Coordinates of C-alpha atoms in Angstrom, one line a residue:
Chain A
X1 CA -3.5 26.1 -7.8
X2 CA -7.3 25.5 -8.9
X3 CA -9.2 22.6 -7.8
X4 CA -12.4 22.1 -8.8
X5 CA -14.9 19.3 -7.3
X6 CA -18.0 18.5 -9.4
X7 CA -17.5 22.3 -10.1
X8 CA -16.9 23.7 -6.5
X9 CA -13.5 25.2 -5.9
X10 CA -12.1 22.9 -3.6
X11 CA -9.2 21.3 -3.1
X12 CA -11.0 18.1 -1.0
X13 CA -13.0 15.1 -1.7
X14 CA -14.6 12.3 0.1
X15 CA -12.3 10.3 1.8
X16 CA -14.3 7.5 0.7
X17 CA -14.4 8.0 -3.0
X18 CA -13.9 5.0 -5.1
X19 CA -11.2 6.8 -7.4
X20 CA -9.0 6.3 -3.5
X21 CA -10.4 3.1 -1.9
X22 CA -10.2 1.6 -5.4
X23 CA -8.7 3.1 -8.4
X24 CA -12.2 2.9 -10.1
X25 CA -11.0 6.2 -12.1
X26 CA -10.3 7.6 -15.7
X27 CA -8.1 10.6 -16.1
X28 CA -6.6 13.1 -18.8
X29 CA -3.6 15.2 -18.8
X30 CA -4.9 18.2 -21.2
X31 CA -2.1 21.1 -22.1
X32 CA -3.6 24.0 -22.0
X33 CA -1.8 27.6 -23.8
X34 CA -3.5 30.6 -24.1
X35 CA -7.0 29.1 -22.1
X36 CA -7.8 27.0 -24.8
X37 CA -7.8 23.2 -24.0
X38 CA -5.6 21.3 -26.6
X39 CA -7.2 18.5 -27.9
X40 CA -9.9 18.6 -26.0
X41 CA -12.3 16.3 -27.8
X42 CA -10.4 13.7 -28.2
X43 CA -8.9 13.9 -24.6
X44 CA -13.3 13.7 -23.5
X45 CA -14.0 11.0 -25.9
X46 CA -11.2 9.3 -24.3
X47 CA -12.6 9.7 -21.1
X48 CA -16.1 8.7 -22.2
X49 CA -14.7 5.6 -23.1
X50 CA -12.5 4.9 -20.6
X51 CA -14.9 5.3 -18.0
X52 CA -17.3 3.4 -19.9
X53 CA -14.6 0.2 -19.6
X54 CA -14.8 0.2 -15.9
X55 CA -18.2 0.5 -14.7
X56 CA -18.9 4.3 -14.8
X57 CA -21.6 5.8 -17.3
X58 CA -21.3 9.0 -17.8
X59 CA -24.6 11.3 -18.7
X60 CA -25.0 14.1 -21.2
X61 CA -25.7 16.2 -18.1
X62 CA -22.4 15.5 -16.4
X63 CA -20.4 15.2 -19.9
X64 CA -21.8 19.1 -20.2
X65 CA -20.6 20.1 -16.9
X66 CA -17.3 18.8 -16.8
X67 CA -16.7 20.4 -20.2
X68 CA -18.1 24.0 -19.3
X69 CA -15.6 23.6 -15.9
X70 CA -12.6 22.4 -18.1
X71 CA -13.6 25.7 -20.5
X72 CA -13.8 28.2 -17.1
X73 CA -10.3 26.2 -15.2
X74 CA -8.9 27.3 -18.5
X75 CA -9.7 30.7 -18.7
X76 CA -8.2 30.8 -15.0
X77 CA -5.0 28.9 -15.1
X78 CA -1.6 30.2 -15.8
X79 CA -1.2 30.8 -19.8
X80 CA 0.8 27.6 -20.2
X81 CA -0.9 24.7 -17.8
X82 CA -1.4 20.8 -17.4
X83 CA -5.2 20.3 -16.6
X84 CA -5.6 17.1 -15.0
X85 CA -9.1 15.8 -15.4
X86 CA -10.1 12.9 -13.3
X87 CA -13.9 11.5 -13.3
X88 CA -14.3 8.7 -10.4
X89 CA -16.7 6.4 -9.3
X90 CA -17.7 8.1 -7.0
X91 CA -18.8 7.4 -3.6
X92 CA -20.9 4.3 -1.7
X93 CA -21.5 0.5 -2.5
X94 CA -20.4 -2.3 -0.4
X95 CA -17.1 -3.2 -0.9
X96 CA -16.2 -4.0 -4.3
X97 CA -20.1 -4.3 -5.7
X98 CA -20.8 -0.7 -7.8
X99 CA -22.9 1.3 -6.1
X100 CA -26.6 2.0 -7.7
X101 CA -27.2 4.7 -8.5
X102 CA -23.6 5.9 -9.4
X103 CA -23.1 9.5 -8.8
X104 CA -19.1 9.7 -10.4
X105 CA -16.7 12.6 -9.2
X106 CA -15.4 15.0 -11.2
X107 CA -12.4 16.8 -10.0
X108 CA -9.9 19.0 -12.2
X109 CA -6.9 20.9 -11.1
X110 CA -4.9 23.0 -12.5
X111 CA -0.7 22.3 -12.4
X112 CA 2.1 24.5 -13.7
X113 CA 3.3 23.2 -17.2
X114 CA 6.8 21.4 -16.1
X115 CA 9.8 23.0 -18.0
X116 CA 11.6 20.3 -19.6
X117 CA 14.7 20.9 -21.1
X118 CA 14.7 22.1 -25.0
X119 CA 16.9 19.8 -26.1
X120 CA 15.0 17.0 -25.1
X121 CA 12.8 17.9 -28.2
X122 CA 15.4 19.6 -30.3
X123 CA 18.2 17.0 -29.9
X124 CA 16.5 13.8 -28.5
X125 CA 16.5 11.8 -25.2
X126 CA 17.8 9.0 -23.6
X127 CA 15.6 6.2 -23.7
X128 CA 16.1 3.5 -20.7
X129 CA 14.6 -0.3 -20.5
X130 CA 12.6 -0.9 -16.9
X131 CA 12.9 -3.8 -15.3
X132 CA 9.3 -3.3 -14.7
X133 CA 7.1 -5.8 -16.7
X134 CA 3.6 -4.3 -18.0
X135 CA 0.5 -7.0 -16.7
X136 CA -1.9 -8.3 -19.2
X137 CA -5.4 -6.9 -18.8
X138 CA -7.4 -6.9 -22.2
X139 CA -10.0 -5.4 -20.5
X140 CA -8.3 -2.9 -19.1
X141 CA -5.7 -2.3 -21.8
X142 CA -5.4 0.9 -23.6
X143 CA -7.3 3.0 -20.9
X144 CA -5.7 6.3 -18.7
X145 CA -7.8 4.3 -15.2
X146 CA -6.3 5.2 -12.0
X147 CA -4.3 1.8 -11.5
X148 CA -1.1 2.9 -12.1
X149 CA 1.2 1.3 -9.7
X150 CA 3.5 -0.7 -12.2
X151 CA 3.7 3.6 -13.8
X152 CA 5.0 4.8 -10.3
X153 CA 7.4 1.7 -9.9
X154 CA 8.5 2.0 -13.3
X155 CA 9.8 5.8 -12.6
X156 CA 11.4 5.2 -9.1
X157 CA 13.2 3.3 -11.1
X158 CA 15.1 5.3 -13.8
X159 CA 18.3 5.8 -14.0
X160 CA 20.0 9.2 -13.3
X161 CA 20.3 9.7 -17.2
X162 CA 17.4 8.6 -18.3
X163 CA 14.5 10.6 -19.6
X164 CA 12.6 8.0 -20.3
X165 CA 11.9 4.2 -19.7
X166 CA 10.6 1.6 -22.7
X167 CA 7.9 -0.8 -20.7
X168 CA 8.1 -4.2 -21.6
X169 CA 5.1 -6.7 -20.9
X170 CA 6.3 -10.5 -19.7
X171 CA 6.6 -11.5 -23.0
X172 CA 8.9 -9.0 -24.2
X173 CA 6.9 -7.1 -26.9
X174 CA 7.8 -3.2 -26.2
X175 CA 4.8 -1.5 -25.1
X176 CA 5.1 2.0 -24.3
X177 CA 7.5 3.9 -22.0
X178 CA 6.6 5.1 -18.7
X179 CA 4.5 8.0 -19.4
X180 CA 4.3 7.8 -23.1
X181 CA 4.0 6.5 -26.1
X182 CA 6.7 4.5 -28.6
X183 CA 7.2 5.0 -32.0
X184 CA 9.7 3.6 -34.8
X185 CA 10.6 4.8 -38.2
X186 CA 12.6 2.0 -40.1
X187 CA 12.4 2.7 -44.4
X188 CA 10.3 5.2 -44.3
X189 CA 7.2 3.4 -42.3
X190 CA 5.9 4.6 -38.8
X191 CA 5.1 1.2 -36.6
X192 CA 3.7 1.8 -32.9
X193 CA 2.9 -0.9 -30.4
X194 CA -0.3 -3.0 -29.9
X195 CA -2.2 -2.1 -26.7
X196 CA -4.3 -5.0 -27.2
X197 CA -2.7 -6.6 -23.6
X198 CA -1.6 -3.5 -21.5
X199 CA -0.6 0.2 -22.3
X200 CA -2.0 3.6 -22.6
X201 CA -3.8 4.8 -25.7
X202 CA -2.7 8.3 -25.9
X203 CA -4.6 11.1 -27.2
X204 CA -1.3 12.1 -29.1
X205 CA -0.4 8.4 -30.3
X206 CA -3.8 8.7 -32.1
X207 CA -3.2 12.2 -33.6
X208 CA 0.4 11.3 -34.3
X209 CA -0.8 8.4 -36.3
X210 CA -3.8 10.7 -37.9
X211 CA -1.2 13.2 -39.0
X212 CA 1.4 11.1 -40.7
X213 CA -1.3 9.6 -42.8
X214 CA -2.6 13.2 -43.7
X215 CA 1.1 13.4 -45.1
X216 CA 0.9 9.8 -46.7
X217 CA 3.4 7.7 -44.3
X218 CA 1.7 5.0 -42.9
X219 CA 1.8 3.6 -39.4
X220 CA 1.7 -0.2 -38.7
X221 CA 0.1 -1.1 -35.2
X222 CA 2.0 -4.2 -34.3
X223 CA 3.6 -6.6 -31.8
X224 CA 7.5 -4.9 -31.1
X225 CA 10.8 -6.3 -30.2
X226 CA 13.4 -4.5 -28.5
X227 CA 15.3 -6.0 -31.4
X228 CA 12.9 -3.6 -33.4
X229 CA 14.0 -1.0 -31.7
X230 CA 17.9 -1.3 -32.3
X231 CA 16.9 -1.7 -36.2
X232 CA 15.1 1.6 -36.3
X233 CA 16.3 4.4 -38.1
X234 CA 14.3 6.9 -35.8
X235 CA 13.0 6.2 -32.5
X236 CA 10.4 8.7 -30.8
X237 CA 8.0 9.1 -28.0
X238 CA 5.1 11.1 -27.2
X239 CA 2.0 12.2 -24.9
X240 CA 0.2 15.3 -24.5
X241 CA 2.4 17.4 -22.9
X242 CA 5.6 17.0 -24.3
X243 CA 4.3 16.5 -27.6
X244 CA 7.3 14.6 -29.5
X245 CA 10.5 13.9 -28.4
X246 CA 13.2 12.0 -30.7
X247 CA 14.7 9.7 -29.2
X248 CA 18.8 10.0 -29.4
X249 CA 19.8 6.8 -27.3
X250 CA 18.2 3.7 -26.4
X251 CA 20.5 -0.2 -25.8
X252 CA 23.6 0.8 -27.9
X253 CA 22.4 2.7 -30.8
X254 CA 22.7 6.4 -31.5
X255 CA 19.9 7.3 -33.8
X256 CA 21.3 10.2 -35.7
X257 CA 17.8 10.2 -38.4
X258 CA 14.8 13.5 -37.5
X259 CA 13.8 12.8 -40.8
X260 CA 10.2 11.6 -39.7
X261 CA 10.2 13.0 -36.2
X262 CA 10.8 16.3 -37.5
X263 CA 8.2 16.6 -40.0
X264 CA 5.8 15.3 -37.5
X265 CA 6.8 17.8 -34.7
X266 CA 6.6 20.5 -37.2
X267 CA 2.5 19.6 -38.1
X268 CA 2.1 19.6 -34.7
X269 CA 3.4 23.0 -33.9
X270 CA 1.7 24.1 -36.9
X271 CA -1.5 22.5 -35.5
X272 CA -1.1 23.7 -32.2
X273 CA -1.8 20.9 -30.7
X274 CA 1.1 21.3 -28.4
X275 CA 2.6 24.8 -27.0
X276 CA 5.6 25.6 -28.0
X277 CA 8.7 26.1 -26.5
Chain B
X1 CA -19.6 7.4 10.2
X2 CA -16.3 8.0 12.2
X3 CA -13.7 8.8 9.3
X4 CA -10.2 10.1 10.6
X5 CA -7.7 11.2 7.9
X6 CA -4.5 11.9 9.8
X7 CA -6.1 11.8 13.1
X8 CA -8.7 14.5 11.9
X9 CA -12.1 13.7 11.7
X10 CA -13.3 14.5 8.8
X11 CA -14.9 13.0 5.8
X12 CA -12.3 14.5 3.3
X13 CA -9.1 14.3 1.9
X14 CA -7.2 15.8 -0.7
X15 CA -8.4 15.6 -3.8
X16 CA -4.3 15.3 -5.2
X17 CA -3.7 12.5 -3.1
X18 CA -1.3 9.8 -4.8
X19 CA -3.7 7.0 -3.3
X20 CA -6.7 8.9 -5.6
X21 CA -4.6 9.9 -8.1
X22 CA -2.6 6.8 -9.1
X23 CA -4.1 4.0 -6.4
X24 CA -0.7 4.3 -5.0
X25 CA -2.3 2.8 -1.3
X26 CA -2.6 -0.2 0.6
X27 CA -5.4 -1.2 3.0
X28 CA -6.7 -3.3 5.7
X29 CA -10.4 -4.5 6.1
X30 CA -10.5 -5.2 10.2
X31 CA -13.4 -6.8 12.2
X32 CA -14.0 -4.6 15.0
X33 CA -15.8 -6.6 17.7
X34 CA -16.4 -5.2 21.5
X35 CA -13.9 -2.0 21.2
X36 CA -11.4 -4.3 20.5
X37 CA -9.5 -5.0 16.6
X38 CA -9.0 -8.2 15.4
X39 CA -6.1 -9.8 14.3
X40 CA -4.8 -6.2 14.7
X41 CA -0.9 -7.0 14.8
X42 CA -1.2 -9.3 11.9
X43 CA -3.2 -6.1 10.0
X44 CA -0.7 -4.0 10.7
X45 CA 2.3 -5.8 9.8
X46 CA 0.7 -6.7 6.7
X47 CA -0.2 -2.7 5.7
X48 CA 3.7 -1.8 6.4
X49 CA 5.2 -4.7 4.2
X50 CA 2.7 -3.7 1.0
X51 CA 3.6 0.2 1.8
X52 CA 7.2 -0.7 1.1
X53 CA 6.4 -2.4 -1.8
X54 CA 4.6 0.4 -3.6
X55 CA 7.4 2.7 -2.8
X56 CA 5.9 4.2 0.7
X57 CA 7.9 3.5 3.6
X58 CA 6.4 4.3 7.2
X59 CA 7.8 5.7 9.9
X60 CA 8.0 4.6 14.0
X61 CA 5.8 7.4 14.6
X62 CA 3.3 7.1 11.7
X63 CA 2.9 3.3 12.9
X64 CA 2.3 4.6 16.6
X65 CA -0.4 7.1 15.4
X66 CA -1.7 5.1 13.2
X67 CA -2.5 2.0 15.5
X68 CA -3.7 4.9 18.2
X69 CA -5.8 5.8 15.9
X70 CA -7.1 2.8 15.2
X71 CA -7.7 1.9 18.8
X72 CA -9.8 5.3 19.5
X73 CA -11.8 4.3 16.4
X74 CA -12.6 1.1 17.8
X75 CA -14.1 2.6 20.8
X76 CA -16.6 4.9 19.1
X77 CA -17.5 2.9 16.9
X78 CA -21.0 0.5 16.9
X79 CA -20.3 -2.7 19.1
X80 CA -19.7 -5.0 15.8
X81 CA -17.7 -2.7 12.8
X82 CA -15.5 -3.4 9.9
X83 CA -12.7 -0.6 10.2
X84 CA -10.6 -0.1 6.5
X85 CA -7.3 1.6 7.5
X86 CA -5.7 3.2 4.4
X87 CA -2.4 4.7 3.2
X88 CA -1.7 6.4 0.7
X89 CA 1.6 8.2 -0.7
X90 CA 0.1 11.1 0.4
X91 CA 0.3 14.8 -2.2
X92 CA 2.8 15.7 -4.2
X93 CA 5.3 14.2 -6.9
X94 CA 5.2 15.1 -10.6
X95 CA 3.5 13.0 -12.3
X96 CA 4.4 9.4 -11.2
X97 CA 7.5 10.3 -9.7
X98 CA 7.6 9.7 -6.0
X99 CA 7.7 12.8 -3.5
X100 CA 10.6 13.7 -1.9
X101 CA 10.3 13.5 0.9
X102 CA 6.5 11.4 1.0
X103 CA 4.5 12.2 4.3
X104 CA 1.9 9.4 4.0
X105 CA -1.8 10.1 4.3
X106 CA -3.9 7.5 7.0
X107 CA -7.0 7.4 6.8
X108 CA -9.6 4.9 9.1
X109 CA -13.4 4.8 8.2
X110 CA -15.9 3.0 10.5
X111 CA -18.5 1.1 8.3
X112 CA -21.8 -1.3 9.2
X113 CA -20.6 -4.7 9.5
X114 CA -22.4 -6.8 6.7
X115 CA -25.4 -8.6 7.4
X116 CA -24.6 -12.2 5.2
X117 CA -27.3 -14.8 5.8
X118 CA -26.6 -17.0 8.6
X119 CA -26.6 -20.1 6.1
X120 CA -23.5 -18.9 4.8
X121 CA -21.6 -19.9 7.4
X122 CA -23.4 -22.6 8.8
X123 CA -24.7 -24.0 5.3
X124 CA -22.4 -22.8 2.8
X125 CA -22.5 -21.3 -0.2
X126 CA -22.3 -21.2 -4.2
X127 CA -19.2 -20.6 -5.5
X128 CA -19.1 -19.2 -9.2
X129 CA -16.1 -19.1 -11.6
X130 CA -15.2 -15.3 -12.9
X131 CA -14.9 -14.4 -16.6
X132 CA -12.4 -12.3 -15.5
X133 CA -8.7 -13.7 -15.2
X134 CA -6.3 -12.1 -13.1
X135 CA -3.2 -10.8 -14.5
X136 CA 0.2 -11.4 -13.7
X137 CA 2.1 -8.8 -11.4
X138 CA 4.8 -10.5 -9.2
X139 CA 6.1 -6.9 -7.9
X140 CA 2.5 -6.3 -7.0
X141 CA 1.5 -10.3 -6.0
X142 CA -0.1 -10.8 -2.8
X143 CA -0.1 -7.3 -1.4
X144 CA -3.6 -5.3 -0.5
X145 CA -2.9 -2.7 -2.9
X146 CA -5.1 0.1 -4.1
X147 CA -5.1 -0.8 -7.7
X148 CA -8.6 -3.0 -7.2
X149 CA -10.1 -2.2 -10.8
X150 CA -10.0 -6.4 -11.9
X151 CA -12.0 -7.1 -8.5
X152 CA -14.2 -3.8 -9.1
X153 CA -15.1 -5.5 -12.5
X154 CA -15.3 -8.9 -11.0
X155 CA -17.7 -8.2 -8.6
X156 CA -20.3 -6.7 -11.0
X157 CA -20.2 -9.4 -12.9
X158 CA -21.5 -12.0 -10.3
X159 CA -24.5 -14.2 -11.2
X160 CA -27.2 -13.9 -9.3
X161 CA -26.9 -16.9 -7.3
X162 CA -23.4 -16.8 -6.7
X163 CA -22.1 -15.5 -2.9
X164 CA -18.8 -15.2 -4.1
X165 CA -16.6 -16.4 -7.8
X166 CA -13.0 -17.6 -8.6
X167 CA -11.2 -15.6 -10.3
X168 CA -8.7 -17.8 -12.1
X169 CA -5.1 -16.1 -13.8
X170 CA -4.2 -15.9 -17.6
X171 CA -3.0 -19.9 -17.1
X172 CA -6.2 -21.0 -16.2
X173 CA -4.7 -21.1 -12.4
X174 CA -7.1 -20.5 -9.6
X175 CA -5.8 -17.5 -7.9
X176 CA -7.9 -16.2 -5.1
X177 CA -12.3 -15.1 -5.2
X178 CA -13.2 -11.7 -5.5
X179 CA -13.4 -10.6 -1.8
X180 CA -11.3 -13.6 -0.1
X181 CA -8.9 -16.3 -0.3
X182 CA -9.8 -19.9 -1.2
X183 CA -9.0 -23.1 -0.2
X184 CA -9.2 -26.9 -0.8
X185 CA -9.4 -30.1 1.4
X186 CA -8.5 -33.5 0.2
X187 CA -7.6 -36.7 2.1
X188 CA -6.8 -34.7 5.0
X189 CA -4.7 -32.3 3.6
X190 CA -5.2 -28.3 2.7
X191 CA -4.2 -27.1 -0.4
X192 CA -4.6 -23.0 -0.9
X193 CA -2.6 -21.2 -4.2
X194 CA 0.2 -19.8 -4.5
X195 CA 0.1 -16.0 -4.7
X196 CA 3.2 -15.3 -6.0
X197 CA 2.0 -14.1 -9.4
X198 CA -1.0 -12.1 -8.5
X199 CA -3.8 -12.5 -5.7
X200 CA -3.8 -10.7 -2.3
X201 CA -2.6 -12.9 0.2
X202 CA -5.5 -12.3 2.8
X203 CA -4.3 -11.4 7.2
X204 CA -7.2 -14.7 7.6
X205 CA -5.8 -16.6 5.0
X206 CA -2.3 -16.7 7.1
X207 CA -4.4 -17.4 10.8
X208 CA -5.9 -20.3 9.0
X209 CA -3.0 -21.8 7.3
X210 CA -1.6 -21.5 11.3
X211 CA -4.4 -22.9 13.5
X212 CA -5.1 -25.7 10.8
X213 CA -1.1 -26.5 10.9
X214 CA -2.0 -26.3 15.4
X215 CA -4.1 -29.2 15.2
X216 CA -1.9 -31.1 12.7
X217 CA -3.4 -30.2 9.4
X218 CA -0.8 -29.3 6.9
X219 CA -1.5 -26.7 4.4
X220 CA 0.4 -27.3 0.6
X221 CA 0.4 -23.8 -1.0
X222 CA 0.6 -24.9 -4.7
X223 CA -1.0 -23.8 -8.0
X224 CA -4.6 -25.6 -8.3
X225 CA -6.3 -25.7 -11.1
X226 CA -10.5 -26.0 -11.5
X227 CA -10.0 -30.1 -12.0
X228 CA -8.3 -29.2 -8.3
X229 CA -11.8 -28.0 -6.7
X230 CA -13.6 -30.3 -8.6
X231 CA -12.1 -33.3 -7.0
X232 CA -11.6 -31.8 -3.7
X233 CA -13.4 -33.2 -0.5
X234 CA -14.4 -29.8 0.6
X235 CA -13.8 -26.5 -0.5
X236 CA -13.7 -23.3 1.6
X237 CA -13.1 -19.8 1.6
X238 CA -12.2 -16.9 3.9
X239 CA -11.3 -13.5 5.0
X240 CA -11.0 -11.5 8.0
X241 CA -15.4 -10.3 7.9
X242 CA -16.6 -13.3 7.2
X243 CA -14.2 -15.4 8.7
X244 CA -14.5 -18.4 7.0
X245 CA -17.7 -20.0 4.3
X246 CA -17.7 -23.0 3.2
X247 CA -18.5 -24.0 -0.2
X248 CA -21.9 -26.1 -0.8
X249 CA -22.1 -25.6 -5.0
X250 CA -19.0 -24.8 -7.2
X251 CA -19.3 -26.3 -11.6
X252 CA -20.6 -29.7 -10.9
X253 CA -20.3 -30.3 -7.6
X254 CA -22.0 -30.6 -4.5
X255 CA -19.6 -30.4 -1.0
X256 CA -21.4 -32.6 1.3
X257 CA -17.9 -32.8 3.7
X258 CA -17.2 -30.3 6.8
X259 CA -15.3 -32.4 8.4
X260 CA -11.7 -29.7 8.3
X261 CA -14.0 -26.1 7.6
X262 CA -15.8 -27.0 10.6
X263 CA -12.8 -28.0 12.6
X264 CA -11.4 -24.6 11.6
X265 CA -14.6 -22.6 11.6
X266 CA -14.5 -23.7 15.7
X267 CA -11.2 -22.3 16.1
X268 CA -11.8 -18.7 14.8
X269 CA -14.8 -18.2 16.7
X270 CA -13.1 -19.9 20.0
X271 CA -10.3 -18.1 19.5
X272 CA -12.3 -14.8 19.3
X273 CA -10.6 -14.1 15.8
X274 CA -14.5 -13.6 14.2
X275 CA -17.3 -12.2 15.6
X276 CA -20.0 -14.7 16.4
X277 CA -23.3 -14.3 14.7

């Protein structure tokens, strides 16, 4: 499996980074078919950004070099692979104070693309609700950072049938499930959670919502209920890996409607924006 | 710099580690004074409580090497030494599920003990109030977690004249400061928050709570608000480097009173729980 270090093949880093002692990190899971990086660009802007939000500045220099590694870990990666790209903080400052100059890590490895079952996109998933409520952070919300305890609490915690978990914050609003985004269909509209307070911002929540416009249904970007949820006609999730899966039960509904998902799925296929099967 | 990773030394780990990869870690920040760890037990016992709680249980024998380790360290390193101890989830897992089984990853890094200004301690200091407000975890409350990014961000936003800030939660409750717990005198009594909601509940900020309840002080653990510190007779805060500061300047006022921090300040050193100067 490839590991690559601020570009040296390596599967080590300093024990004293501050992506370890303190989470001060960005990442991006990038699929990756046929050596060419999906979504690439949006996946780096994300990063830029991202990194931006927690104290790391990232220079045209090092933006270059992680790209040209990301572009050569393709080229040597299985044909079908998850590129995890994770830029740090890097190491030094005293305690919590930034350290100045910042010299930011770049490490990227190479993962074999996990084999999910096809029905889970041909048929639809069950959707669980954690017991896990998301923190507010506005200043945190919406980015991939490397705090992501309440994500590994929220899948020790699924049940046996479950292939994926709705996140709710404290006040109830749904926010995203454990490793992906949530969608609704109800009449025809697309509506998708805020991630004003908590969440992820995925790349594919943003192309999903770039593509049904580009086929004139509209997505709403709004507060959601679990209540919401049961009143759907289609439920669905998505990141960059899986692409879109439909969701067939979530509480005690049985969503029998692709009519949306379907379309969506196919763009993205056509696109290939996502491998296929 | 001594750094042992698994008993190793070596200034490396793996780049895949959970504890880089997701902040899935705890940690302890010891005083190392004369070869000898302070407050070790109380450390200790605190690290395997908030491993549990993220989902990484430790073994007898991890404990055993683990505190050996942490002895050995203390004899090679310089005479007066803060000594982090970390543990991580170790490698493996996909994605945020938890490996089965999880082998652990310790690590202990020797570092310079901070220099802080002797007026500090003697003298005082000025206490700001943080933009940033805390958010609310109670699965997460009180534990020395990896998942640092709000104190990260804190901490670079300090004024210049500030030695340390409150950070306050999403009620307007004063939760902790950046790098150590706080606390509040007022007609004889102690007051310190409650850090059920968020906060790390600091291995000092237990010892004082006990050596202030020793010579008859009782300690209220309650949620204070900034109208709290504002009409408190002193105000103090500690943690297990600096043992204990108290506060000179915090809004509007000026804490003329030592009469408890200095009672307590006494008993650390006496009881060899600080180094001196």
């Amino acid at each position: 499996m490839l590991t690559l270090v601020n570009g040296k093949q390596t599967p080590q880093t300093s024990a004293l980074d501050r992506g370890l002692l303190y989470g001060q990190s960005v990442f991006e899971t990038v699929a990756v078919e046929n050596q060419t990086l999906l979504l690439w660009e949006a996946h780096l802007n994300r990063l830029v950004a991202g990194a931006s939000a927690i104290g790391v500045p990232l220079s045209a220099d090092f933006l270059a070099a992680l790209s040209g590694e990301a572009h050569a870990a393709a080229t040597q990666c299985d044909e079908r692979t998850v590129l995890r790209v994770t830029v740090t903080a890097g190491q030094g400052g005293r305690g919590y104070l930034n350290p100045d100059p910042m010299q930011p890590t770049r490490i990227l490895s190479c993962h074999p693309y996990p084999q999910y079952p096809v029905d889970h996109r041909d048929v639809g998933i069950t959707l669980g609700i954690s017991d896990i409520r998301l923190a507010t952070q506005p200043l945190l919300a919406g980015i991939k950072h490397g705090n992501r305890l309440e994500q590994v609490l929220a899948r020790s915690q699924w049940h046996a049938d479950w292939q994926e978990a709705l996140l709710l914050d404290h006040d109830l609003n749904v926010v995203e499930a454990t490793q992906s985004n949530v969608f609704l269909a109800r009449d025809g509209v697309i509506f998708t959670p805020k991630l004003d307070r908590c969440g992820v911002a995925g790349v594919m929540r943003d192309y999903l919502i770039a593509v049904a416009q580009s086929i004139g249904v509209d997505t709403r970007i709004v507060r959601l209920s679990l209540s919401d949820i049961e009143a759907a006609d289609e439920v669905f999730v998505s990141n960059s890996i899986i692409g879109l899966w439909p969701v067939q039960r979530c509480l005690s509904r049985h969503y029998k409607s692709r009519e949306i998902s379907s379309k969506l799925l196919k763009l993205l296929l056509e696109n290939e924006v996502i491998p296929n099967h």
